[in-house]
Coordinates of N, CA and C and ligand atoms in Angstrom, one line a residue:
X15 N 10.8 130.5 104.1 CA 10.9 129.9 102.7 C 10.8 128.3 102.8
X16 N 11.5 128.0 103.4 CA 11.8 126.3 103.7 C 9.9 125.7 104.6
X17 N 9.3 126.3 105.4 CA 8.3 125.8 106.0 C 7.4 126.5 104.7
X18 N 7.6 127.1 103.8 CA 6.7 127.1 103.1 C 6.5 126.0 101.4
X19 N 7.8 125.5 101.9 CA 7.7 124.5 100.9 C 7.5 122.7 101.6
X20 N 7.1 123.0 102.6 CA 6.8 121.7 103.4 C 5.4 121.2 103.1
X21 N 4.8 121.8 102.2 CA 3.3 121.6 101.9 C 3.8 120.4 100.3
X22 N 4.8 120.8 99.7 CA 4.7 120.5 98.8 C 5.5 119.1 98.8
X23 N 6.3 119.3 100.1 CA 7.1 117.9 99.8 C 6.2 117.0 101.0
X24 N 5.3 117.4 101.6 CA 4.5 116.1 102.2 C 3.5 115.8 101.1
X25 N 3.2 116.9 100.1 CA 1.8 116.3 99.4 C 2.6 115.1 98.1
X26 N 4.1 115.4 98.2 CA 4.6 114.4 96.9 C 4.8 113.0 97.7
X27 N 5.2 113.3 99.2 CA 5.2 111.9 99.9 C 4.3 111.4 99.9
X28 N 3.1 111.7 100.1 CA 1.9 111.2 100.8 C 1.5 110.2 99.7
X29 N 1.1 108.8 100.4 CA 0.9 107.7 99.5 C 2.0 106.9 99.4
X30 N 3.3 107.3 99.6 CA 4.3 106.6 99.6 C 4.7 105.5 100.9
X31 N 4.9 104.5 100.9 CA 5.5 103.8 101.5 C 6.6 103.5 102.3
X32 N 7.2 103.6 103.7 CA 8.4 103.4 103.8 C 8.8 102.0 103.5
X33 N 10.3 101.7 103.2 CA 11.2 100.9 102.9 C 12.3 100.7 103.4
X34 N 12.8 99.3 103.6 CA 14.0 99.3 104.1 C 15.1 99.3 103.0
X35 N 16.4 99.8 103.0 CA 17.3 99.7 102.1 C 18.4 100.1 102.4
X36 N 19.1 98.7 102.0 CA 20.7 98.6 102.2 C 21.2 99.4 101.4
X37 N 21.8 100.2 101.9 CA 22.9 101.0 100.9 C 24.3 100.5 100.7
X38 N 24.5 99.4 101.3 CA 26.1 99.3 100.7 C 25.3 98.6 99.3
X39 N 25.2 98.1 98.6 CA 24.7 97.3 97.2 C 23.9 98.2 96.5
X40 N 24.1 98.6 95.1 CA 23.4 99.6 94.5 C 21.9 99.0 94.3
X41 N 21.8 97.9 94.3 CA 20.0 97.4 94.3 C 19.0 97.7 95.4
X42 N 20.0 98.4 96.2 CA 19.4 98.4 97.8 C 19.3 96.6 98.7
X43 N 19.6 95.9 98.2 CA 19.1 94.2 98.6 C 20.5 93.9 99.4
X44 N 20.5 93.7 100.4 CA 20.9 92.4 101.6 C 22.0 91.5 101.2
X45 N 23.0 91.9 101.6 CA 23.9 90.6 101.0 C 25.2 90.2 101.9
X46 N 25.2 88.9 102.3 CA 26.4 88.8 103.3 C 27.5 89.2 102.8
X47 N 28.0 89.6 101.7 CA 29.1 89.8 101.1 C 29.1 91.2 100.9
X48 N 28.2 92.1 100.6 CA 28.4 93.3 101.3 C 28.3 93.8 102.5
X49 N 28.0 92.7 102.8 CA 28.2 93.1 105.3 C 29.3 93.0 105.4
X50 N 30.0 91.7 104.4 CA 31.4 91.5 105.3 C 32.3 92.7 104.4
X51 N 32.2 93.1 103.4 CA 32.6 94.0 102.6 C 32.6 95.6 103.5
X52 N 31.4 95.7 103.7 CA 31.5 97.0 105.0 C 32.0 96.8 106.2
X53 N 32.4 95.4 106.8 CA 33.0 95.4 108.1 C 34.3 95.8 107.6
X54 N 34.8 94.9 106.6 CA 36.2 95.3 106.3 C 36.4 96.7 106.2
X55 N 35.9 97.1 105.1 CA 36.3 98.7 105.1 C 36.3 99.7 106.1
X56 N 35.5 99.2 107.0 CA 35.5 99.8 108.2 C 36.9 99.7 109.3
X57 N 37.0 98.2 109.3 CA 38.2 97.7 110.2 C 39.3 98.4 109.5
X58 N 39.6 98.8 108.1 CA 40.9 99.1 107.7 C 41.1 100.4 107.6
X59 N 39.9 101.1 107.7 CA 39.9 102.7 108.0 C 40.1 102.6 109.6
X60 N 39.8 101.8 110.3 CA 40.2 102.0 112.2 C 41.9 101.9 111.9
X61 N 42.0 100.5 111.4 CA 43.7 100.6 111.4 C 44.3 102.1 110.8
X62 N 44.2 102.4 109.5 CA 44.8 103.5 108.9 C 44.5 103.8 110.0
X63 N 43.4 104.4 111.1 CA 43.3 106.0 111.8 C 44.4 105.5 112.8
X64 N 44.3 104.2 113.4 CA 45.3 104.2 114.3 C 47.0 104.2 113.8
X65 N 46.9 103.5 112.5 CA 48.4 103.9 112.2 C 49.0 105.5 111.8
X66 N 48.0 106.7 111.5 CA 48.3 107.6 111.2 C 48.2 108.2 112.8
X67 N 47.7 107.7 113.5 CA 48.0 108.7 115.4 C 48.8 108.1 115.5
X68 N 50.0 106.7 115.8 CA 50.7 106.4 115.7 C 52.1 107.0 115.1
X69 N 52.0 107.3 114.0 CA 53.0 108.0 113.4 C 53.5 109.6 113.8
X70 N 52.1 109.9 113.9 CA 51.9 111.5 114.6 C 52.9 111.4 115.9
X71 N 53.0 110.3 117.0 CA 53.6 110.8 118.0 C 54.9 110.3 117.8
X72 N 55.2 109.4 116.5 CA 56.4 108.6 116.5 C 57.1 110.0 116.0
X73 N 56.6 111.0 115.0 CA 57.3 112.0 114.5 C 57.5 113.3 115.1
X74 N 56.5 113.0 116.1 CA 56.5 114.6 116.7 C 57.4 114.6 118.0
X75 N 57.4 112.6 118.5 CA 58.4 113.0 119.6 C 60.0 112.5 119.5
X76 N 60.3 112.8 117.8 CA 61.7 111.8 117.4 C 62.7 112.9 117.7
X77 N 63.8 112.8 117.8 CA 65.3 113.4 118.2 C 65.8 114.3 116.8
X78 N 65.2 114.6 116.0 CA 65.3 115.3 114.5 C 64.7 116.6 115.2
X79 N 65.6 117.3 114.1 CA 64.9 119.1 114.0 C 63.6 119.6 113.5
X80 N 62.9 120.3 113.7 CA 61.6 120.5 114.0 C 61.5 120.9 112.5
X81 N 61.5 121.2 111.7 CA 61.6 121.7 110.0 C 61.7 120.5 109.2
X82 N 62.9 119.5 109.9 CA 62.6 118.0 109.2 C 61.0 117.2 109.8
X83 N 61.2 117.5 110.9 CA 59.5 116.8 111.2 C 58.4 117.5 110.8
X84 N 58.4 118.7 110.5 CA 57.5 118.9 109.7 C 57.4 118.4 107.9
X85 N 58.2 118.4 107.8 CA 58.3 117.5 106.3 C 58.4 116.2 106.1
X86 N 58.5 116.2 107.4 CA 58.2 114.1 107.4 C 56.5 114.1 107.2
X87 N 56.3 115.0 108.6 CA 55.0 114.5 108.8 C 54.0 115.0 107.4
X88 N 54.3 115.9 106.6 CA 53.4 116.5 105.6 C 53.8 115.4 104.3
X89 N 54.8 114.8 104.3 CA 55.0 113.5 103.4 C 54.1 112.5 103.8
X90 N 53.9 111.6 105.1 CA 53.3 110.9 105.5 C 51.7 111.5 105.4
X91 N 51.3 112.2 105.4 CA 50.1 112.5 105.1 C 49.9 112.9 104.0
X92 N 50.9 112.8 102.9 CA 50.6 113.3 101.4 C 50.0 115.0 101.7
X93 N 50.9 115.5 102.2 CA 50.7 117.1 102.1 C 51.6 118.0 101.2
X94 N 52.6 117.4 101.1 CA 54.3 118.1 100.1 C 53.1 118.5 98.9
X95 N 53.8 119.7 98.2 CA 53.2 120.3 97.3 C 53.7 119.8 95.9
X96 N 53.9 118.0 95.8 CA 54.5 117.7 95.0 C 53.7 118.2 93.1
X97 N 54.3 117.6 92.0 CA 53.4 117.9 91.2 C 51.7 117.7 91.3
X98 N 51.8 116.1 91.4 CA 50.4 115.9 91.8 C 49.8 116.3 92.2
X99 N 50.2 116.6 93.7 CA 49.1 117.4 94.7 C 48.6 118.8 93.9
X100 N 49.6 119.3 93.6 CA 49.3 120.4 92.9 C 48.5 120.4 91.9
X101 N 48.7 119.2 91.1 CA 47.2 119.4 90.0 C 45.9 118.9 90.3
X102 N 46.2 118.0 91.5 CA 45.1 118.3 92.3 C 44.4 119.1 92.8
X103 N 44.9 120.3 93.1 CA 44.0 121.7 93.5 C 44.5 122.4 92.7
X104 N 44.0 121.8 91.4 CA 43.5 122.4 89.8 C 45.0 124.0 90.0
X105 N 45.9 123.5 90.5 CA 47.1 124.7 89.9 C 48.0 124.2 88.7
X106 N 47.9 125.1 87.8 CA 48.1 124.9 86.2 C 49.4 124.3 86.2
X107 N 49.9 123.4 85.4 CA 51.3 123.4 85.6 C 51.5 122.7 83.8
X108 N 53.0 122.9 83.4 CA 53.1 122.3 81.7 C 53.8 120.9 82.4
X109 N 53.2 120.1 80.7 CA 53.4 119.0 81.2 C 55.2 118.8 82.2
X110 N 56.1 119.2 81.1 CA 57.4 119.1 81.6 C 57.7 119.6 83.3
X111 N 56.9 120.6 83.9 CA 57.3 120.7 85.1 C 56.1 119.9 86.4
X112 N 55.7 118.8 85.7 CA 55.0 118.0 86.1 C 55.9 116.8 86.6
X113 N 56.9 116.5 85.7 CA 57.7 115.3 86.3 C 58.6 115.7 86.9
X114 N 59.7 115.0 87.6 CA 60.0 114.2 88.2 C 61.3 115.0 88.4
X115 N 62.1 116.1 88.7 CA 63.0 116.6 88.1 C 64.3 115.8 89.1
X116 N 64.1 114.9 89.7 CA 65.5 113.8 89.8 C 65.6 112.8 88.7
X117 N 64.5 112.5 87.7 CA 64.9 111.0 86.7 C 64.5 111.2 85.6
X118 N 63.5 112.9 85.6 CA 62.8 113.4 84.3 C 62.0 112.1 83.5
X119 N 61.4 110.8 84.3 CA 60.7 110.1 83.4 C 59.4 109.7 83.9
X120 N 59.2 110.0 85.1 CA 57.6 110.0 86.1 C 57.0 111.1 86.5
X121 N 55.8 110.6 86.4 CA 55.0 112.1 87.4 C 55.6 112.2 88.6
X122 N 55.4 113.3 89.5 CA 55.8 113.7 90.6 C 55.1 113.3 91.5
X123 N 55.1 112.3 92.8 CA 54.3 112.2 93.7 C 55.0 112.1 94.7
X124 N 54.6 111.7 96.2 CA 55.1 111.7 97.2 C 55.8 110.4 97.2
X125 N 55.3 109.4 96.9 CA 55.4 107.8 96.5 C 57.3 107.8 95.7
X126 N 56.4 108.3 94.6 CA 57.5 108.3 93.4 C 58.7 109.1 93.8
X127 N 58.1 110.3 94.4 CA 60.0 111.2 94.8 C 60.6 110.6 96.0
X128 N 59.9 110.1 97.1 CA 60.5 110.1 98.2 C 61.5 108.4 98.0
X129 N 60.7 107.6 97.5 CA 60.5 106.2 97.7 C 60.8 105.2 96.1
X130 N 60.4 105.6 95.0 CA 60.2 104.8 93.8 C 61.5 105.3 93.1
X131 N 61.4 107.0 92.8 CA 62.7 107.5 91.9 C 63.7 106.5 92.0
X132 N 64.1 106.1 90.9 CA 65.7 105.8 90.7 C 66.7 106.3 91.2
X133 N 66.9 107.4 91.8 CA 67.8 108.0 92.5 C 67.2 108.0 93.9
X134 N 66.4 108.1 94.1 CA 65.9 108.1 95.2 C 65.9 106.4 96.3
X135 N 65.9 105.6 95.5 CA 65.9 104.1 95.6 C 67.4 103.8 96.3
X136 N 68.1 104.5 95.3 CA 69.6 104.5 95.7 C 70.1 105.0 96.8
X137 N 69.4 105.7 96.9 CA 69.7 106.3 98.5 C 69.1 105.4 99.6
X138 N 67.6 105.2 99.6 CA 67.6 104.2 100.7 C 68.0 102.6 100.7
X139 N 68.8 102.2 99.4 CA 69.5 100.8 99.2 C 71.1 101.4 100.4
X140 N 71.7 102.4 99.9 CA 72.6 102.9 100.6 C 72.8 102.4 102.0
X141 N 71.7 103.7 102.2 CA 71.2 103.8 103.7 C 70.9 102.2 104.3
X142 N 70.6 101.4 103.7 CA 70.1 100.0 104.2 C 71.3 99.5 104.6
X143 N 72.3 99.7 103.8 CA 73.7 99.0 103.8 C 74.5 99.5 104.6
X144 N 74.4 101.1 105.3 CA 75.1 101.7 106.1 C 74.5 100.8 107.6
X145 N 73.2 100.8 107.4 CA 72.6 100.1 109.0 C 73.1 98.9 108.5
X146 N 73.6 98.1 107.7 CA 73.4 96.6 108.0 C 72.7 96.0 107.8
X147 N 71.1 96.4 107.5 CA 69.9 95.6 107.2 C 68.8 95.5 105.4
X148 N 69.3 95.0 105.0 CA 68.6 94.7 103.7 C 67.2 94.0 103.6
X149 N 66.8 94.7 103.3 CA 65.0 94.2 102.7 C 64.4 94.7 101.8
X150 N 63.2 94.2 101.6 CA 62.1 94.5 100.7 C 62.0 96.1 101.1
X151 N 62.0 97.0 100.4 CA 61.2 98.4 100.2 C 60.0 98.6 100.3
X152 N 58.8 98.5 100.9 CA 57.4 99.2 101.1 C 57.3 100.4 99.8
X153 N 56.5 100.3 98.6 CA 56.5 101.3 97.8 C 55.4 102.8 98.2
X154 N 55.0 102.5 99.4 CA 54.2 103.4 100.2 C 54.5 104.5 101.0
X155 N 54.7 105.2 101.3 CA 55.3 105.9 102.3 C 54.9 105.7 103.4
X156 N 53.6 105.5 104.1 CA 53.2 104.9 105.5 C 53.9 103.6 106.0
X157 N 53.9 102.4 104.6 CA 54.1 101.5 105.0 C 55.5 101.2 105.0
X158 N 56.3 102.4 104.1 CA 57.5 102.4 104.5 C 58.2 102.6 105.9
X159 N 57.1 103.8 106.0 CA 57.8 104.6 107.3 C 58.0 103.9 108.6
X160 N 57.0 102.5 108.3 CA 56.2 101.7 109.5 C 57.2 100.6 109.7
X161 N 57.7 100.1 108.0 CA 58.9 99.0 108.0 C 60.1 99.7 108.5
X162 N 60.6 101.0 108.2 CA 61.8 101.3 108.5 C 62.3 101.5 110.0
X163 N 61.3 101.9 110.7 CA 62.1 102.2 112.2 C 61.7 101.1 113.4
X164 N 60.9 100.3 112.4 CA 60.8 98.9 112.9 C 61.6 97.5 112.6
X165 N 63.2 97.9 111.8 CA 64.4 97.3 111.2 C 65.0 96.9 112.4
X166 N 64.6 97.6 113.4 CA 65.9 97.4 114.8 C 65.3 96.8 115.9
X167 N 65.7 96.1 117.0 CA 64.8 95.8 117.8 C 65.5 96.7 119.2
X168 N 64.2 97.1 120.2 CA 64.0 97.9 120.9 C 64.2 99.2 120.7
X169 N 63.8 100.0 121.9 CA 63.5 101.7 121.7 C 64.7 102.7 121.5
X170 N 66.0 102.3 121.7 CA 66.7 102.6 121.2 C 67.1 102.7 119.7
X171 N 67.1 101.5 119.1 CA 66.9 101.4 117.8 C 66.0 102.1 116.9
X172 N 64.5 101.9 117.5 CA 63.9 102.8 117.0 C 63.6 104.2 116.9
X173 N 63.9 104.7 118.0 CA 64.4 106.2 118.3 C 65.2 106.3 116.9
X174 N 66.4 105.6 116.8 CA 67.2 106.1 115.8 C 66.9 106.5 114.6
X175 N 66.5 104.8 114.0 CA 65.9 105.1 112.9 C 64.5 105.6 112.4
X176 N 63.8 106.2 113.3 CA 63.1 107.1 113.4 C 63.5 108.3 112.9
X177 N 64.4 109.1 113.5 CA 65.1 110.2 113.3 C 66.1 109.8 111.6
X178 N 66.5 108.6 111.9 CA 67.1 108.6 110.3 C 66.2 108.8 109.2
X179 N 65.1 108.5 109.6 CA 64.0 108.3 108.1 C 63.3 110.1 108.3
X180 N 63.3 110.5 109.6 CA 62.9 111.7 109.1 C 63.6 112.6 108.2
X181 N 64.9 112.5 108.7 CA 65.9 113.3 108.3 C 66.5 112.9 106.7
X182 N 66.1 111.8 106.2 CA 66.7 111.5 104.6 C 65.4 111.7 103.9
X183 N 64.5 111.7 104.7 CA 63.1 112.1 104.0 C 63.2 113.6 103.4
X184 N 63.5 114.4 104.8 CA 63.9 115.7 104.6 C 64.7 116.4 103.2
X185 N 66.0 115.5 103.8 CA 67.1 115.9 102.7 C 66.6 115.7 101.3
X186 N 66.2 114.6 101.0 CA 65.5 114.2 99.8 C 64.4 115.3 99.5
X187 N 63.5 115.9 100.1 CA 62.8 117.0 99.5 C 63.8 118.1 99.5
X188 N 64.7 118.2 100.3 CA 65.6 119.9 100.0 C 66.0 119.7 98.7
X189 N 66.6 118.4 98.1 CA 67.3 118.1 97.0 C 66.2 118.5 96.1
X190 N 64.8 118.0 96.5 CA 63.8 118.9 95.3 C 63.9 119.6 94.8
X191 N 63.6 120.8 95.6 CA 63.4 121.9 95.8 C 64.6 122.2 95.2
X192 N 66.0 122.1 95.5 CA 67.2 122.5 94.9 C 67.4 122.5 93.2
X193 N 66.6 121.2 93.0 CA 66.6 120.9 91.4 C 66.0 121.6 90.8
X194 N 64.5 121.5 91.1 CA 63.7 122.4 90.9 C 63.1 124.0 90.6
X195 N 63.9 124.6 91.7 CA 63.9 126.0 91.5 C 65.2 126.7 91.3
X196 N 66.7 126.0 91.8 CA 67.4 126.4 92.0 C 68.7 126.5 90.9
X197 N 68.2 124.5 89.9 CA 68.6 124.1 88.9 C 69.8 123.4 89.5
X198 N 70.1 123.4 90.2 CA 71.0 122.4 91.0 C 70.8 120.8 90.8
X199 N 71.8 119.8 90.3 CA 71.4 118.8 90.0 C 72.0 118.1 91.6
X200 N 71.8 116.8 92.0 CA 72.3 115.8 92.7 C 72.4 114.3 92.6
X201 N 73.4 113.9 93.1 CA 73.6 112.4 93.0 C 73.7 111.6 94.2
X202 N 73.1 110.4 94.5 CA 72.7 109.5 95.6 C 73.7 109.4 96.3
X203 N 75.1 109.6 95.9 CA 76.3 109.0 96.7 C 76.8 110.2 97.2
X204 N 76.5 111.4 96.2 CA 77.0 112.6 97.4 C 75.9 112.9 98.7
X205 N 74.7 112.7 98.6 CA 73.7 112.7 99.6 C 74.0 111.8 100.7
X206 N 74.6 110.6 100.7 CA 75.1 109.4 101.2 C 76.5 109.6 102.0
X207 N 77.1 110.7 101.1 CA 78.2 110.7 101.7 C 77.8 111.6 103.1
X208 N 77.0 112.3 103.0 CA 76.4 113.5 104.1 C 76.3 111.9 105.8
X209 N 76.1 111.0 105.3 CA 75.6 109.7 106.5 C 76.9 109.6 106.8
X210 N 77.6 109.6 106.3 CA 79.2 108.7 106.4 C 80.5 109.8 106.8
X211 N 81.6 109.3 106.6 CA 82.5 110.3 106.8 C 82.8 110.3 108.5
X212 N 82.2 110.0 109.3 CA 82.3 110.1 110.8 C 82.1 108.9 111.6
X213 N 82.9 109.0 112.6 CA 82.7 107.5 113.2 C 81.0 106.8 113.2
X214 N 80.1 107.9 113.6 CA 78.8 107.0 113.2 C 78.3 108.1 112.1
X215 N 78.6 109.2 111.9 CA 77.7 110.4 110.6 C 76.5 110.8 111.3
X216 N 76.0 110.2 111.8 CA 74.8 110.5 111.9 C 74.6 112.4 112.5
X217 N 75.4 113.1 113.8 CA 75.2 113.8 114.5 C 75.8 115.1 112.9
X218 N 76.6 114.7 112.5 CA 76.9 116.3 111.4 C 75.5 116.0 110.5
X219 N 74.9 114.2 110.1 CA 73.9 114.6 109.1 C 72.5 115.9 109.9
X220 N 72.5 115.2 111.2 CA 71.5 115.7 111.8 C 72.1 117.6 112.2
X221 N 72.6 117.6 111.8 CA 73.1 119.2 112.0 C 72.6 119.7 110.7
X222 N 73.2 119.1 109.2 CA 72.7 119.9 108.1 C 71.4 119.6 108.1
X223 N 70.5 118.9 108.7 CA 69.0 119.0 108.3 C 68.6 120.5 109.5
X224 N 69.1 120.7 109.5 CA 68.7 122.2 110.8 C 68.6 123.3 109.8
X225 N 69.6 123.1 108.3 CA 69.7 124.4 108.2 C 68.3 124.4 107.3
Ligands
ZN9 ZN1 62.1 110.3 89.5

């Protein structure tokens, strides 16, 4: 079928000309500003690829329970089956179970629940105060994940807070899920209190992310 339509697409070429044409510029025409325009986009997709292999081994070889790293890692790659994603692969949903069910006033995204929520904010202002270190919030989740376990200096530190950010990441979606299907409401300071309570908290938090 296909070699028998090869008659009909040489006889519409024939007479035609080849051409050179730039495809980054919809005119097809040459422009230093769209060279330097495609190097960039290029160089910033090499970074993304190397910051997302980067994260892959920061998460897969951190001191957290394997169920929290898996929901780290599916947050960092925007995989959580949040609202969004979900109406993204066109699954029906009414508007009301589209938001936000920690602040009921935003859409649902990975951005918004893990990182932006109002309740959610409060938790990592917390957590900033429990380590000692106060800063700017990254409203991204890569670029958070990249500022946070990079708060400490050397591999000790970052070991740590490595495993801290997987594990509040975690808890913060169980808390979802809890609201969500189970109708269970939560508050920042009882999730907070799960860090605290023990000479460092950390080893009982890291126990309840197991279950
Ligand atoms: Zn919210």
């Amino acid at each position: 079928m296909v070699i028998g339509l090869l008659p009909k697409v040489f006889s519409q070429l024939a007479g035609t000309k080849d051409v050179w044409c730039w495809k980054a510029t919809s005119n097809g025409k040459y422009s230093t500003k769209s060279a330097y325009a495609c190097i960039e986009e290029q160089r910033e997709r090499s970074v993304q690829v190397l910051l997302i292999k980067n994260h892959l081994v920061k998460v897969w070889g951190a001191a957290a329970p394997q169920k929290a790293k898996v929901g780290a890692w599916r947050a960092l790659r925007n995989r959580l089956p949040t609202c969004d994603n979900l109406k993204r692969r066109n699954i029906p949903l009414d508007e009301v179970d589209a938001v936000c069910s920690a602040c009921f006033h935003h859409n649902e995204s990975v951005n918004h629940l893990l990182l932006k929520c109002p309740k959610t904010e409060m938790v990592w202002v917390e957590i900033h105060r429990w380590i000692g270190i106060s800063t700017a919030q990254p409203q991204l989740i890569n670029m958070h994940f990249e500022s946070f376990i990079n708060l400490g200096t050397g591999k000790e530190n970052e070991k740590f807070l490595t495993a801290l950010w997987i594990c509040t990441v975690w808890q913060l979606w169980k808390k979802r899920n809890e609201c969500r299907f189970d109708g269970k409401g939560w508050e920042p300071k009882n999730l907070n209190k799960d860090f605290e309570g023990h000479s460092f908290g950390f080893d009982a938090f890291l126990k309840k992310c197991e279950c």
